[in-house]
PDB file of C-alpha atoms and ligand atoms in Angstrom:
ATOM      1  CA  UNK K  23      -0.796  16.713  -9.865  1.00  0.00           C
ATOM      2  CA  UNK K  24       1.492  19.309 -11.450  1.00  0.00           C
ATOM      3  CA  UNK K  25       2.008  17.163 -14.170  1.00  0.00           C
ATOM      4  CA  UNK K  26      -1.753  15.954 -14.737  1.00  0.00           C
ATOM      5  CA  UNK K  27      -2.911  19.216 -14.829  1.00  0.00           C
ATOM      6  CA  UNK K  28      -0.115  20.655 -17.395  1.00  0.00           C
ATOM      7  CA  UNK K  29      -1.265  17.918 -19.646  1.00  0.00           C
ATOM      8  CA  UNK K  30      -4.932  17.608 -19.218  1.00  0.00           C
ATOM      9  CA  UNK K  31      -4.618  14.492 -17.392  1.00  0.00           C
ATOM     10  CA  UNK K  32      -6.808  12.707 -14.699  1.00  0.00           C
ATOM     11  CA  UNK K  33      -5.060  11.584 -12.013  1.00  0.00           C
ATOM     12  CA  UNK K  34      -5.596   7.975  -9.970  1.00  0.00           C
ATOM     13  CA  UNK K  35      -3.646   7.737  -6.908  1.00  0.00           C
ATOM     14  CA  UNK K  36      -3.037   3.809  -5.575  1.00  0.00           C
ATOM     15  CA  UNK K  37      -2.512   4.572  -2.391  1.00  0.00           C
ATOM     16  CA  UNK K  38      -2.854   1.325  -0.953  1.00  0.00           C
ATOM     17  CA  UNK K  39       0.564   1.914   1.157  1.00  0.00           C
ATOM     18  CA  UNK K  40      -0.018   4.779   2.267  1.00  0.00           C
ATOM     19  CA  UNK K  41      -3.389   5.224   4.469  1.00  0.00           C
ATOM     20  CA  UNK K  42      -2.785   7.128   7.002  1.00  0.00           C
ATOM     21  CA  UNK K  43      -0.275   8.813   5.505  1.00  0.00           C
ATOM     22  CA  UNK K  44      -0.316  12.711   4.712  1.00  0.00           C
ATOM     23  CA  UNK K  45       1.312  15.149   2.202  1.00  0.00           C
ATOM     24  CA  UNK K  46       1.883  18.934   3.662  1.00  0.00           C
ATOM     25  CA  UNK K  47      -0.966  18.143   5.860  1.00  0.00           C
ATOM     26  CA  UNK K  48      -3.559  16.788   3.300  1.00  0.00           C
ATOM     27  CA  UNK K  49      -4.359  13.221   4.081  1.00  0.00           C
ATOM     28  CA  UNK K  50      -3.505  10.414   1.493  1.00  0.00           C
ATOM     29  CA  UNK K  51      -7.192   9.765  -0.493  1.00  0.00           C
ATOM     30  CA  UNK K  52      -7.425  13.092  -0.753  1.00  0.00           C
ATOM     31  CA  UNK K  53      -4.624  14.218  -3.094  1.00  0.00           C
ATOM     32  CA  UNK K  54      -6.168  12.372  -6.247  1.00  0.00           C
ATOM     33  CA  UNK K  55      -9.373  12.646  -8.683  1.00  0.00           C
ATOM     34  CA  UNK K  56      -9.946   9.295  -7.489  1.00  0.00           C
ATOM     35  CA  UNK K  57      -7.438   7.303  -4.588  1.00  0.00           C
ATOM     36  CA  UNK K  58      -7.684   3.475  -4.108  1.00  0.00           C
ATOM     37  CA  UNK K  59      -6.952   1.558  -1.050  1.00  0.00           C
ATOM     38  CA  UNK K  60      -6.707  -2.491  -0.401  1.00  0.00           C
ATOM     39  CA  UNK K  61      -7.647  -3.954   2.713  1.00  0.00           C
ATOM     40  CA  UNK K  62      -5.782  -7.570   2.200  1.00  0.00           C
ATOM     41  CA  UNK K  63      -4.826  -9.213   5.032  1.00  0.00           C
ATOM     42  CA  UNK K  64      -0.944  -7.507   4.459  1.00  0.00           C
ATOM     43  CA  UNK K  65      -2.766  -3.942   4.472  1.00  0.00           C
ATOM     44  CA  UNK K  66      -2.683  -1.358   7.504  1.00  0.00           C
ATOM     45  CA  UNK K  67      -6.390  -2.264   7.909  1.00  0.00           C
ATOM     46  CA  UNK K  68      -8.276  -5.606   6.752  1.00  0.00           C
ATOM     47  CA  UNK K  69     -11.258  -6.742   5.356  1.00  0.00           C
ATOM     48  CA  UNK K  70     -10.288 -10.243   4.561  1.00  0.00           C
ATOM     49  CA  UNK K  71     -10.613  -8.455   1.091  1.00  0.00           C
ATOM     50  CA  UNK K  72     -11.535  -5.319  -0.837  1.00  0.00           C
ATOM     51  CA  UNK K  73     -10.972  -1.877  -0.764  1.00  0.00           C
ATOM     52  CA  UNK K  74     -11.801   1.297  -0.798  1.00  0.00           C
ATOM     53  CA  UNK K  75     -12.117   4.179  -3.274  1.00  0.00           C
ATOM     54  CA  UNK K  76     -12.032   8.132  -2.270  1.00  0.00           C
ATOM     55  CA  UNK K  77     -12.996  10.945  -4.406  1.00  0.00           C
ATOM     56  CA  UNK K  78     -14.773  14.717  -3.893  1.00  0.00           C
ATOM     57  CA  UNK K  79     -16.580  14.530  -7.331  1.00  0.00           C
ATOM     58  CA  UNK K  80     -20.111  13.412  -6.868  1.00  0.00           C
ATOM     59  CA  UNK K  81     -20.753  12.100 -10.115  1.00  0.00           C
ATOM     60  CA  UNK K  82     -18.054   9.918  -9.950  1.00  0.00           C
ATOM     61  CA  UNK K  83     -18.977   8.916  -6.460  1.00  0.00           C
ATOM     62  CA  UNK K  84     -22.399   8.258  -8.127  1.00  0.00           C
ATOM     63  CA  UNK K  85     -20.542   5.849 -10.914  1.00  0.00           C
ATOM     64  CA  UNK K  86     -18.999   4.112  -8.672  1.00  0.00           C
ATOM     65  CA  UNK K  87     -21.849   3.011  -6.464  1.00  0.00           C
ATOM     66  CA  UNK K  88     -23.640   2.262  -9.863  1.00  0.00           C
ATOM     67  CA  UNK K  89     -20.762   0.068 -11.014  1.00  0.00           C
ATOM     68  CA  UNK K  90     -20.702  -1.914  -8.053  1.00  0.00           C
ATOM     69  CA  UNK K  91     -24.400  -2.683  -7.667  1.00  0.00           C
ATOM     70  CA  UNK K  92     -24.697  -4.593 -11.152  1.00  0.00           C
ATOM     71  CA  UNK K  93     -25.640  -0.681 -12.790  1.00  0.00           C
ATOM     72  CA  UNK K  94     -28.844  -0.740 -10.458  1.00  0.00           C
ATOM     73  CA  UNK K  95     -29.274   3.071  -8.891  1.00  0.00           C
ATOM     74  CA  UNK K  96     -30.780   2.376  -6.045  1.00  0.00           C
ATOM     75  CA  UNK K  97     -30.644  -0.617  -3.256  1.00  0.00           C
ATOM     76  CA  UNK K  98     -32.448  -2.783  -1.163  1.00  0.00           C
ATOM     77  CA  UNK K  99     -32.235  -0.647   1.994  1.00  0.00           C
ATOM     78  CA  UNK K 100     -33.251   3.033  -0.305  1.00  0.00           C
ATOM     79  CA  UNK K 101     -36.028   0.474  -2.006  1.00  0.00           C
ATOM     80  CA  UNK K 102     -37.581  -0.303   1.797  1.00  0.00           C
ATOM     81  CA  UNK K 103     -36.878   3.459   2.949  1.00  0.00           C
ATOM     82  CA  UNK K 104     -39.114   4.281  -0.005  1.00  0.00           C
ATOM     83  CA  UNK K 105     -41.614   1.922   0.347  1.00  0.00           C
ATOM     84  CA  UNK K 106     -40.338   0.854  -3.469  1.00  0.00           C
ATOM     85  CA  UNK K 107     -40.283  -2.385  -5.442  1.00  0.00           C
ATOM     86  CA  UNK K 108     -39.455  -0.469  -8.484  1.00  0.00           C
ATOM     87  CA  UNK K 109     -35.519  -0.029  -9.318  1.00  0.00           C
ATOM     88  CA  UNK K 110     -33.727   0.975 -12.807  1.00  0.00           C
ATOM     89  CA  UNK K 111     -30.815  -0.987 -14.030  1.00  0.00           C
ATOM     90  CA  UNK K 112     -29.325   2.361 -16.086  1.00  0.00           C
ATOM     91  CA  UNK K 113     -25.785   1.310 -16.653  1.00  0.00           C
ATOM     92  CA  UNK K 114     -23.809  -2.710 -17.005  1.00  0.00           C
ATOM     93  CA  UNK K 115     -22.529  -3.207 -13.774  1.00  0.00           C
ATOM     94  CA  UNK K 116     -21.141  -5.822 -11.623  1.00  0.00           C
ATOM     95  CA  UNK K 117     -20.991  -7.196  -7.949  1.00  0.00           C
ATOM     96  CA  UNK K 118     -18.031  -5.555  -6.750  1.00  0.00           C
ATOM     97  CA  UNK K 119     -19.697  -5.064  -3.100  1.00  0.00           C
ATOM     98  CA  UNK K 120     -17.845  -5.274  -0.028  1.00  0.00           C
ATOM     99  CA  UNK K 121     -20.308  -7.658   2.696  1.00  0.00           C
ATOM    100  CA  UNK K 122     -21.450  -5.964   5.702  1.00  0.00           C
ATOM    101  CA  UNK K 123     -19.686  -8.473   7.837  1.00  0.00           C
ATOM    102  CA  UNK K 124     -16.110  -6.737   6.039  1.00  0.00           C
ATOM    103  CA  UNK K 125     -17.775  -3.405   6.450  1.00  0.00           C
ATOM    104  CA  UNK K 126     -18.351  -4.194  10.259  1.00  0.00           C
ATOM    105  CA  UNK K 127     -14.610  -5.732  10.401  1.00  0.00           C
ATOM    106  CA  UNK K 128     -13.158  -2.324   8.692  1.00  0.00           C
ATOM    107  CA  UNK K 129     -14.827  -0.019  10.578  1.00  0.00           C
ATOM    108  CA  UNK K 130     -13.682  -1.268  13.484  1.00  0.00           C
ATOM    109  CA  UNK K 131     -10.286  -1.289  12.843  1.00  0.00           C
ATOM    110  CA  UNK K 132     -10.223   2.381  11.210  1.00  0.00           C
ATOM    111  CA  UNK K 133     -10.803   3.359  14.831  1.00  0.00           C
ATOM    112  CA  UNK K 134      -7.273   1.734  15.429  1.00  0.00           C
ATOM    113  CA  UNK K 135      -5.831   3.515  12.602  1.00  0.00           C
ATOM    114  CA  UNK K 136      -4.265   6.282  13.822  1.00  0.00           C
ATOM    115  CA  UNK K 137      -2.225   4.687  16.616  1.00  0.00           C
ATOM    116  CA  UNK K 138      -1.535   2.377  14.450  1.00  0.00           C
ATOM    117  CA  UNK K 139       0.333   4.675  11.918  1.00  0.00           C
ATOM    118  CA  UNK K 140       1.707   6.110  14.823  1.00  0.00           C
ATOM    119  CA  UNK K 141       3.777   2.931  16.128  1.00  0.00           C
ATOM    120  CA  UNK K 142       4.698   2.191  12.499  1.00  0.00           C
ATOM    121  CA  UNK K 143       6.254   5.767  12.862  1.00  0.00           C
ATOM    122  CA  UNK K 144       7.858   5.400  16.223  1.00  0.00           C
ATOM    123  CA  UNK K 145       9.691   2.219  14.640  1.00  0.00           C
ATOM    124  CA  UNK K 146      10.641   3.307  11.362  1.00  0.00           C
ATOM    125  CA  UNK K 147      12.290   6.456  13.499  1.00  0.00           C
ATOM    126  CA  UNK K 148      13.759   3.463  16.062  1.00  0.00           C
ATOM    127  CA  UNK K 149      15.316   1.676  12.600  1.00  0.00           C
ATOM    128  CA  UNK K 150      16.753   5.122  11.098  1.00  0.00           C
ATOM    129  CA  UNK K 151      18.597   6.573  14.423  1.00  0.00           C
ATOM    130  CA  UNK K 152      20.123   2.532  14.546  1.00  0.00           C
ATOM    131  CA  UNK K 153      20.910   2.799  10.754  1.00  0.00           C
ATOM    132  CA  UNK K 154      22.337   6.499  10.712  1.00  0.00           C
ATOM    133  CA  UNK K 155      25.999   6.007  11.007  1.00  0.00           C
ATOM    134  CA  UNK K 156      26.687   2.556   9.194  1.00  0.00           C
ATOM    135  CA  UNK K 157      27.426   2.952   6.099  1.00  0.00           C
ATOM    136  CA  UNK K 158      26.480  -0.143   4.778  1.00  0.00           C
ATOM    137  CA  UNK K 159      22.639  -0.309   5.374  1.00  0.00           C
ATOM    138  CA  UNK K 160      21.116   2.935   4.311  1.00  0.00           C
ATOM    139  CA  UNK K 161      17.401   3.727   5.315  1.00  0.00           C
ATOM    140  CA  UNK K 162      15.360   5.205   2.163  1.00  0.00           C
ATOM    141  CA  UNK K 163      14.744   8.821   2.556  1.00  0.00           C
ATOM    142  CA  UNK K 164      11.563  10.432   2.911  1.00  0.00           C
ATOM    143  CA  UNK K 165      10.596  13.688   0.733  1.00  0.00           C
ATOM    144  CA  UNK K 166       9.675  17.157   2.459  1.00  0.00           C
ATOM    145  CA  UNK K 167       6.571  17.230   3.934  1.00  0.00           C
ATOM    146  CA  UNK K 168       5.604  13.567   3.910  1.00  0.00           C
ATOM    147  CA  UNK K 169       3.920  12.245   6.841  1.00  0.00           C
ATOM    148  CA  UNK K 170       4.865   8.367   6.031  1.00  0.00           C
ATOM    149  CA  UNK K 171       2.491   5.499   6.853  1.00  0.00           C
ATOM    150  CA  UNK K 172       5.519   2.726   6.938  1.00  0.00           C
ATOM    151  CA  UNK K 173       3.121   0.030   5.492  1.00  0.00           C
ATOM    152  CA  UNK K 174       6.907  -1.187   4.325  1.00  0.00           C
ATOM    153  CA  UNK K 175       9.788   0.092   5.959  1.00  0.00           C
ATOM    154  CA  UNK K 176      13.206  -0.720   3.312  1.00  0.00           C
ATOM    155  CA  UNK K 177      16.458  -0.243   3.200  1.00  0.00           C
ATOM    156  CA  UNK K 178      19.162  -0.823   0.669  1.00  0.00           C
ATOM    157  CA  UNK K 179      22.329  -3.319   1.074  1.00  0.00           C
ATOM    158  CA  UNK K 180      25.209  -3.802  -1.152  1.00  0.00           C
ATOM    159  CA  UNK K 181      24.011  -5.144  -4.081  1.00  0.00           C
ATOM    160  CA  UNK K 182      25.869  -7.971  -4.447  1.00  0.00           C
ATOM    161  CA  UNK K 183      25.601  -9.315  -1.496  1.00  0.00           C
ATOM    162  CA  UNK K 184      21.849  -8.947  -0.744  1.00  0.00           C
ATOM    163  CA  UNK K 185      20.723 -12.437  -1.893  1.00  0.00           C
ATOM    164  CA  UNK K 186      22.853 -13.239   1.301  1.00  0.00           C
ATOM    165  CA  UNK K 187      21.976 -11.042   3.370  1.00  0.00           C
ATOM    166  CA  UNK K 188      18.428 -12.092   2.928  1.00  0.00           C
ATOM    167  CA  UNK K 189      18.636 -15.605   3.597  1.00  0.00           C
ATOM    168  CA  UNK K 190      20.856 -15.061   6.708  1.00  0.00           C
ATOM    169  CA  UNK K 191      18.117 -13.229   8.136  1.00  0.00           C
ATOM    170  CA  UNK K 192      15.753 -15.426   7.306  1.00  0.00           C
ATOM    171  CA  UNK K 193      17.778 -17.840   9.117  1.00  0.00           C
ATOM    172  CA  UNK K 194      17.734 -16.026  11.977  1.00  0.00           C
ATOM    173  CA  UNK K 195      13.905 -16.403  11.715  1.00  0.00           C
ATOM    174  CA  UNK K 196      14.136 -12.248  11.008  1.00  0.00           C
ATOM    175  CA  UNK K 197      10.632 -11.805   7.919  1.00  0.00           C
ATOM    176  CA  UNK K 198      12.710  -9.972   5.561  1.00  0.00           C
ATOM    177  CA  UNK K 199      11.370  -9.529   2.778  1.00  0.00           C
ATOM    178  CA  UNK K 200      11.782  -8.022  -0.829  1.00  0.00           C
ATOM    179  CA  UNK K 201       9.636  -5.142  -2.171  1.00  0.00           C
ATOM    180  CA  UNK K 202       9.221  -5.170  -5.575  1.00  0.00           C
ATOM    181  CA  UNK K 203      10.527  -6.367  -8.495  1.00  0.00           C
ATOM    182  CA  UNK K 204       9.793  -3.255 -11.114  1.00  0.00           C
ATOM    183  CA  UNK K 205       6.502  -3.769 -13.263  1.00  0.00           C
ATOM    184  CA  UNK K 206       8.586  -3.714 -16.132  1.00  0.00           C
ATOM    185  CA  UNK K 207      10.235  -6.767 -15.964  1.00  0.00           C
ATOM    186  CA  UNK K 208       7.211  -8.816 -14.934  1.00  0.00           C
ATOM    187  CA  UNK K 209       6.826 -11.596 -18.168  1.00  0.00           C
ATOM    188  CA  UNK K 210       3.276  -9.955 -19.253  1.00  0.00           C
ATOM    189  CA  UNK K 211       4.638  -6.102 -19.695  1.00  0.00           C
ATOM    190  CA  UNK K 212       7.616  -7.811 -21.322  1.00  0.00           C
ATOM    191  CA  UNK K 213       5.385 -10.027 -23.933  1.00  0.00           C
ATOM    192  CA  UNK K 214       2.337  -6.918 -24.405  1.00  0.00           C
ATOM    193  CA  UNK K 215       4.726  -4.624 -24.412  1.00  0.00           C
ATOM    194  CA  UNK K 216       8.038  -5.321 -25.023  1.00  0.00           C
ATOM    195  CA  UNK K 217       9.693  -3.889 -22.198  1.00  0.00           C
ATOM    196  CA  UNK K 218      12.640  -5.376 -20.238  1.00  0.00           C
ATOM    197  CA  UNK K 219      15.752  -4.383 -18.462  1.00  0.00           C
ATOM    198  CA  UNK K 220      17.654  -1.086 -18.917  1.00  0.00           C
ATOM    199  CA  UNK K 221      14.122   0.364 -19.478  1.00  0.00           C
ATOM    200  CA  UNK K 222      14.043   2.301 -16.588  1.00  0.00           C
ATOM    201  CA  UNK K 223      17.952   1.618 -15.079  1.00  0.00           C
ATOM    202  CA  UNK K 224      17.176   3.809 -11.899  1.00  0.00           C
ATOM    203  CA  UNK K 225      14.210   1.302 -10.806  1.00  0.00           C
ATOM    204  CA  UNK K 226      16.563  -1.711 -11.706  1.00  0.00           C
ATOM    205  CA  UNK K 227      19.554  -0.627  -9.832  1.00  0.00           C
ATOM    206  CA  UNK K 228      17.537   0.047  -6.513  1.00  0.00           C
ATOM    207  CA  UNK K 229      15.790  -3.222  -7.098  1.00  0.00           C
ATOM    208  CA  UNK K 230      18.822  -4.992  -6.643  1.00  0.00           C
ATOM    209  CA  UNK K 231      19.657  -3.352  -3.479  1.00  0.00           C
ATOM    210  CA  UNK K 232      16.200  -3.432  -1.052  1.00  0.00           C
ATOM    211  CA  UNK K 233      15.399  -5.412   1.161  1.00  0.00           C
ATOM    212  CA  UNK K 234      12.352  -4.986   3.724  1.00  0.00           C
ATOM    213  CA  UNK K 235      12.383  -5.060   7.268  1.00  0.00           C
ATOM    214  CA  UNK K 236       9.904  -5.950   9.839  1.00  0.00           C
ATOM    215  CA  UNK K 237       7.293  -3.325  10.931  1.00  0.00           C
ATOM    216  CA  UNK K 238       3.666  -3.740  12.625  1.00  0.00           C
ATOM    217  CA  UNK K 239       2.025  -2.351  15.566  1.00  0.00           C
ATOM    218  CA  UNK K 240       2.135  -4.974  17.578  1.00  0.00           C
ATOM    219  CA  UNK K 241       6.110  -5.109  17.347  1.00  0.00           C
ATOM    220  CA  UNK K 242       8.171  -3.853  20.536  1.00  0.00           C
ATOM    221  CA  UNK K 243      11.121  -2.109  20.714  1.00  0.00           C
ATOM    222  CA  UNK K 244      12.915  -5.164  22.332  1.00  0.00           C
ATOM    223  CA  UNK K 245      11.946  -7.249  18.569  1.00  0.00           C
ATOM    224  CA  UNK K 246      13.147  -4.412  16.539  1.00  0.00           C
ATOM    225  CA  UNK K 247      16.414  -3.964  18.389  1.00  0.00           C
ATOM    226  CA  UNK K 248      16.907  -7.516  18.334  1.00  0.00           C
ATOM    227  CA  UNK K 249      16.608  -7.344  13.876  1.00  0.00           C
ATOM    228  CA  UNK K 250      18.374  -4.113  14.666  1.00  0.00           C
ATOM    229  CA  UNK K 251      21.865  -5.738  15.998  1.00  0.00           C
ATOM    230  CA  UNK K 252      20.877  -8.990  13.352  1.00  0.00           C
ATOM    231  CA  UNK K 253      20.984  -6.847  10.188  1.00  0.00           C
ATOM    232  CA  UNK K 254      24.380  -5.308  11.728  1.00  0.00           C
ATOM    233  CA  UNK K 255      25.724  -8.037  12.233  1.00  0.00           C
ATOM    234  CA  UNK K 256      24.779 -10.164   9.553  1.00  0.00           C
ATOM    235  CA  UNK K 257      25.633  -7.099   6.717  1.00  0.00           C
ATOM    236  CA  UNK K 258      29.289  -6.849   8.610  1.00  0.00           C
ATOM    237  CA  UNK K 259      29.560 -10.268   7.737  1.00  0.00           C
TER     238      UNK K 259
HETATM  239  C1  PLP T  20      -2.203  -4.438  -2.198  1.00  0.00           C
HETATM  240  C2  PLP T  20      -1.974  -3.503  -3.292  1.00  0.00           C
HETATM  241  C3  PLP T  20      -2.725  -3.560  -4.468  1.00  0.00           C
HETATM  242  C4  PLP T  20      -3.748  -4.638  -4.737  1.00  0.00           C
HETATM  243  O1  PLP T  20      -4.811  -4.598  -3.888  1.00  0.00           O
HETATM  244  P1  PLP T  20      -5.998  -5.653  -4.080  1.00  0.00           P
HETATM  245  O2  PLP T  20      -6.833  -5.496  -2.845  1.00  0.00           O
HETATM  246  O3  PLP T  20      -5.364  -7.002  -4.213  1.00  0.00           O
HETATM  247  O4  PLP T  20      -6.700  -5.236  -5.327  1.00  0.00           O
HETATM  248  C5  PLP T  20      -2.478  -2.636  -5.455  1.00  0.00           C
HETATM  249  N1  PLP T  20      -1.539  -1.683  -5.293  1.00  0.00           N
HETATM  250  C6  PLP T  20      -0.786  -1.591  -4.189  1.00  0.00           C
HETATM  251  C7  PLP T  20       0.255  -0.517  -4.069  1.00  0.00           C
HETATM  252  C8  PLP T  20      -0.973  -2.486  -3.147  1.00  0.00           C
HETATM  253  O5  PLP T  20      -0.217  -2.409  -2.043  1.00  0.00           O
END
């Protein structure tokens, strides 16, 4: 924000990891001009598909409801509230409208939200306190004033030994995963625009060194002490 408004810049949060989450008290969707959130099946909350987009400027608000309703400004429910036929197409727009069926599906579950979050919390804390004093896994830290949301909880592993210590855990039928490989060295950046490693050397170091563990509500302590004493173990190796 700092930066965006040195520079005259409007600022789009993609906060699709973090619902849930807050910064120095203000929640996540409400830190951006405009803050977008998925619900895929991987997400916090689900809709099968689609998301979400937050923002306090009405006009924008207004855009976006335009946008999404093939550039019609009004619909079928305002039309029979009004007794209407009549509508105005005022803008090119598209279908980009979430079914009420999803609607039903994400309301529901935004009820569930909050304890949710919660457990995420209560087992990223679990994985740091088991992680504090080896020296060979190391937890990411979390900046000042960050209330996480955990939709991925990571931690780095010697480099060079990572591609093993992935596929030992997989073998111990532990979902580890890897979260992400840096933008920049996707094929389409690289062929648009010509960018590639020792771009940004920071990202490309840590990419080498992540891996993600388990973490959903639904997981008990017993489950993440067992990937607890497998990660151990399997890293000592
Ligand atoms: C899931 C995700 C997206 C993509 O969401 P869609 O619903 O597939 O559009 C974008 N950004 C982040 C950070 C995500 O986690």
């Amino acid at each position: 924000n700092d930066i965006a408004a040195r520079r005259g810049l409007f600022l789009i949060d993609d906060a699709c990891h973090a619902l849930g989450g807050s910064f120095h008290g203000r929640p996540v969707g409400s830190l951006a001009g405009l803050n977008t959130f998925s619900f895929h099946p991987v997400k916090h909350i689900t809709t099968g598909e689609g998301g979400l987009v937050t923002t306090d400027d009405p006009s924008l608000a207004s855009r976006m409801r335009l946008f999404r309703n093939h550039g019609i400004d009004s619909d079928h429910y305002q039309r029979e509230l009004e007794g209407s036929w009549e509508y105005n197409m005022t803008d090119l727009g598209y279908n980009y409208r979430l079914t009420d069926l999803q609607c039903a599906l994400g309301l529901s579950q935004l009820k569930k939200l909050n304890k949710w979050v919660m457990r995420r919390r209560a087992i990223a804390s679990r994985y740091d306190a088991a992680f504090q004093n080896t020296d060979l896994v190391r937890p990411l830290a979390v900046g000042e004033g960050v209330d996480h949301a955990y939709h991925l909880y990571i931690v780095r592993v010697p480099g060079d030994a990572r591609g093993k210590i992935f596929r030992g855990l997989r073998a111990e039928g532990i979902g580890v995963n890897v979260h992400y490989r840096p933008v920049h060295l996707h094929p389409f950046y690289r062929q648009r625009f010509g960018t590639g490693p020792g771009l940004c050397p920071n990202a490309e170091h840590a990419y080498e060194e992540i891996i993600t563990l388990p973490v959903f509500p639904a997981m008990t302590d017993d489950m993440v002490d067992e990937v607890i004493e497998a990660v151990k173990r399997i890293v000592r190796e």
